[in-house]
Short mmCIF file of C-alpha atoms in Angstrom, two decimals:
data_model
loop_
_atom_site.label_atom_id
_atom_site.label_comp_id
_atom_site.label_asym_id
_atom_site.label_seq_id
_atom_site.Cartn_x
_atom_site.Cartn_y
_atom_site.Cartn_z
CA MET A 1 0.40 -0.14 0.19
CA ILE A 2 2.90 2.48 0.95
CA SER A 3 5.26 1.43 -1.98
CA GLY A 4 1.94 2.21 -4.01
CA LEU A 5 1.30 5.29 -2.37
CA ILE A 6 5.30 6.36 -3.39
CA ALA A 7 5.04 5.30 -6.67
CA PHE A 8 1.84 7.22 -7.07
CA THR A 9 3.16 10.63 -5.70
CA GLU A 10 6.76 10.21 -7.92
CA PHE A 11 4.63 9.72 -10.85
CA GLY A 12 2.20 12.98 -9.87
CA LEU A 13 5.77 14.77 -9.64
CA LEU A 14 6.97 14.01 -12.94
CA ALA A 15 4.01 14.48 -14.75
CA LEU A 16 4.21 17.71 -13.12
CA LEU A 17 7.92 18.38 -14.27
CA ALA A 18 7.22 17.89 -18.04
CA ALA A 19 3.95 20.26 -17.72
CA LEU A 20 6.60 23.48 -16.11
CA ALA A 21 8.92 22.49 -18.57
CA GLY A 22 6.77 22.48 -21.78
CA ARG A 23 5.24 26.16 -20.26
CA VAL A 24 8.56 27.06 -20.23
CA VAL A 25 9.24 25.94 -23.47
CA ARG A 26 5.83 27.42 -24.68
CA LEU A 27 6.79 30.65 -23.42
CA TYR A 28 9.82 30.81 -24.70
CA ARG A 29 9.11 30.17 -28.24
CA GLU A 30 6.20 33.14 -27.82
CA GLU A 31 8.32 36.17 -25.67
CA PRO A 32 11.25 35.20 -26.86
CA PHE A 33 11.88 39.63 -26.32
CA MET A 34 10.65 39.35 -22.65
CA VAL A 35 13.33 36.57 -21.62
CA ALA A 36 15.61 37.86 -23.17
CA GLY A 37 14.87 41.42 -21.29
CA ALA A 38 14.54 39.74 -17.77
CA LEU A 39 17.79 38.26 -18.52
CA ALA A 40 19.69 41.60 -19.34
CA ALA A 41 17.73 42.85 -16.38
CA SER A 42 19.44 40.58 -14.04
CA ALA A 43 22.86 40.71 -15.41
CA SER A 44 23.15 44.59 -15.11
CA PRO A 45 20.36 45.36 -12.22
CA SER A 46 21.24 49.21 -13.36
CA PRO A 47 18.57 51.90 -12.85
CA THR A 48 18.41 52.53 -16.96
CA ALA A 49 18.26 48.46 -17.89
CA SER A 50 14.76 48.36 -18.27
CA ARG A 51 14.43 51.87 -20.74
CA THR A 52 16.77 50.21 -22.95
CA ARG A 53 15.13 46.78 -22.98
CA PRO A 54 13.32 45.45 -26.02
CA HIS A 55 9.25 44.76 -25.34
CA SER A 56 7.54 42.36 -27.11
CA ARG A 57 3.60 44.09 -26.95
CA ALA A 58 1.72 47.47 -26.97
CA GLY A 59 -0.47 48.60 -24.67
CA GLU A 60 -1.78 50.98 -27.78
CA PRO A 61 -0.45 52.05 -31.37
CA GLY A 62 2.31 54.62 -29.79
CA GLY A 63 1.88 53.74 -26.42
CA PRO A 64 3.91 52.39 -23.50
CA GLY A 65 4.00 47.98 -23.57
CA THR A 66 2.06 46.25 -21.46
CA ALA A 67 5.51 46.36 -19.30
CA ASP A 68 7.27 49.30 -20.02
CA ARG A 69 3.77 50.98 -18.53
CA THR A 70 3.11 49.31 -15.70
CA GLU A 71 6.89 50.13 -14.30
CA LEU A 72 6.66 53.88 -15.76
CA PHE A 73 3.45 54.20 -14.03
CA THR A 74 4.88 52.64 -10.63
CA GLN A 75 7.80 54.56 -11.20
CA LEU A 76 5.49 57.67 -11.57
CA HIS A 77 3.91 57.26 -8.59
CA ILE A 78 6.78 57.11 -6.42
CA LEU A 79 8.44 60.01 -7.80
CA ILE A 80 5.04 62.25 -7.26
CA GLY A 81 4.69 60.60 -3.79
CA LEU A 82 8.29 62.30 -2.70
CA GLN A 83 7.62 65.15 -4.69
CA GLU A 84 3.89 65.89 -2.99
CA ARG A 85 5.67 65.42 0.79
CA ASP A 86 8.44 67.46 -0.04
CA CYS A 87 5.40 70.63 -0.92
CA ARG A 88 3.45 69.79 2.05
CA VAL A 89 6.46 69.65 4.27
CA GLN A 90 7.26 73.17 2.91
CA GLY A 91 3.89 74.15 3.26
CA LEU A 92 2.56 74.27 -0.70
CA LEU A 93 -0.59 71.85 -0.03
CA LEU A 94 -1.01 70.60 -3.46
CA CYS A 95 -4.39 69.20 -3.75
CA GLU A 96 -5.95 72.49 -1.53
CA SER A 97 -3.47 75.20 -4.22
CA PRO A 98 -5.19 76.93 -7.06
CA MET A 99 -5.73 75.25 -10.62
CA ALA A 100 -2.73 76.89 -11.93
CA VAL A 101 -0.39 75.58 -9.38
CA ARG A 102 -2.37 71.94 -10.05
CA LEU A 103 -1.50 72.22 -13.52
CA TYR A 104 2.44 73.25 -12.97
CA ALA A 105 2.50 69.62 -11.16
CA ALA A 106 1.05 68.30 -13.53
CA ALA A 107 2.96 70.13 -16.41
CA TRP A 108 6.57 68.73 -14.08
CA LEU A 109 4.84 65.11 -13.75
CA TYR A 110 4.71 65.06 -17.87
CA GLY A 111 8.12 66.28 -18.09
CA ALA A 112 9.37 63.33 -15.63
CA ALA A 113 7.11 60.72 -17.39
CA CYS A 114 9.17 61.87 -20.72
CA ALA A 115 12.09 61.00 -19.31
CA LEU A 116 11.19 58.06 -17.70
CA SER A 117 9.60 56.82 -21.01
CA LEU A 118 11.05 55.24 -24.18
CA LYS A 119 11.80 57.91 -26.69
CA SER A 120 9.32 56.06 -29.13
CA ASN A 121 6.58 56.96 -26.18
CA ARG A 122 7.34 60.41 -25.47
CA HIS A 123 4.71 63.06 -26.40
CA SER A 124 1.89 60.09 -26.44
CA ARG A 125 -1.63 60.70 -25.99
CA ALA A 126 -1.26 57.22 -24.01
CA LEU A 127 1.62 59.03 -21.82
CA ALA A 128 -0.80 62.36 -21.50
CA ALA A 129 -3.37 60.57 -20.04
CA MET A 130 -1.20 58.11 -17.68
CA VAL A 131 0.27 61.28 -16.29
CA ALA A 132 -3.02 62.79 -16.03
CA GLY A 133 -4.75 60.24 -14.28
CA ILE A 134 -2.31 60.02 -11.58
CA ILE A 135 -2.18 64.19 -10.89
CA SER A 136 -6.26 63.57 -11.06
CA ARG A 137 -5.58 60.91 -8.53
CA LYS A 138 -2.89 63.31 -6.41
CA THR A 139 -4.51 67.06 -7.25
CA GLY A 140 -8.12 66.42 -7.40
CA ILE A 141 -7.48 68.34 -10.79
CA ARG A 142 -10.09 67.07 -13.58
CA GLN A 143 -8.13 64.91 -16.39
CA THR A 144 -9.61 66.69 -19.25
CA GLU A 145 -8.55 70.00 -17.61
CA ALA A 146 -4.79 68.39 -17.02
CA GLN A 147 -4.65 66.80 -21.08
CA GLU A 148 -5.52 70.66 -22.38
CA ALA A 149 -2.90 71.98 -19.89
CA LEU A 150 -0.19 68.97 -21.48
CA GLY A 151 -1.29 69.05 -24.77
CA GLY A 152 -0.73 73.27 -24.56
CA LEU A 153 2.56 73.39 -22.59
CA THR A 154 4.35 75.65 -25.29
CA HIS A 155 1.77 78.28 -24.56
CA SER A 156 3.01 78.96 -21.47
CA ALA A 157 6.47 79.95 -20.28
CA VAL A 158 5.50 78.64 -16.63
CA LEU A 159 3.79 75.59 -17.61
CA LEU A 160 7.24 74.50 -20.09
CA ALA A 161 9.48 75.73 -16.75
CA CYS A 162 7.74 73.26 -14.94
CA TYR A 163 8.22 70.72 -17.61
CA ARG A 164 11.92 71.00 -18.08
CA ALA A 165 12.31 70.47 -14.27
CA GLY A 166 10.26 67.28 -14.53
CA LEU A 167 12.49 66.29 -17.13
CA GLU A 168 15.86 67.38 -15.43
CA SER A 169 14.44 65.86 -11.89
CA ALA A 170 13.37 62.51 -13.39
CA GLU A 171 16.72 61.80 -15.30
CA PHE A 172 18.80 62.86 -12.45
CA TRP A 173 16.66 60.81 -9.67
CA GLN A 174 16.51 57.22 -12.40
CA ARG A 175 20.70 57.87 -11.71
CA HIS A 176 21.41 59.00 -8.07
CA GLN A 177 17.63 57.99 -6.29
CA PHE A 178 16.88 61.56 -5.23
CA VAL A 179 16.14 64.57 -6.32
CA PRO A 180 17.94 67.86 -6.28
CA ARG A 181 16.45 70.56 -4.36
CA GLU A 182 16.65 72.91 -7.39
CA SER A 183 14.41 70.48 -10.28
CA SER A 184 12.47 69.67 -7.34
CA LEU A 185 8.37 70.40 -7.55
CA TYR A 186 8.04 73.04 -5.12
CA GLU A 187 10.88 74.87 -6.62
CA ALA A 188 9.96 74.57 -9.90
CA ILE A 189 6.43 75.85 -8.71
CA THR A 190 7.20 78.71 -6.73
CA SER A 191 10.63 80.19 -8.49
CA ASN A 192 8.52 80.10 -11.51
CA ALA A 193 5.31 81.16 -10.90
CA PHE A 194 4.11 83.51 -7.78
CA ILE A 195 1.75 81.92 -5.18
#
């Protein structure tokens, strides 16, 4: 009886091992770029590895890939969370600020998003929509208002300056894991606008 149970268990484990091997082979054939990207990422854990990794799927035409989108979404939430906290410590509450200040924050985050995303995905509608969604949750601004402001960045010197500060701060943050004071969201808002 016990030897039969042991033989049955061994057979079950072999069947599971064969199923796992088949699944790995099938995934490798379907997603060769993702496997290569994962191997490259594990071989070199630099912060810029995620930007140069090839991806096989795109969420939208011209939009960030599925893996890129999730990673970028996470990075932007971390970055805006840190900047929101810095603003709060210095006495600037973004959710209670005037609409213009909230739009400056949207421009700053859009600059950061452009710096963190792949070059082919910068200035796309999908990226602007992602930024508008994040900034809407953080500041209470409507997504449509944020997208309109992002579409007209070049019409306002202050929005453009905030965009550039976000671009610089995200590039620096990606290499050094902190945002320098001169390109932080608080500095971008207070040095370019009268609050």
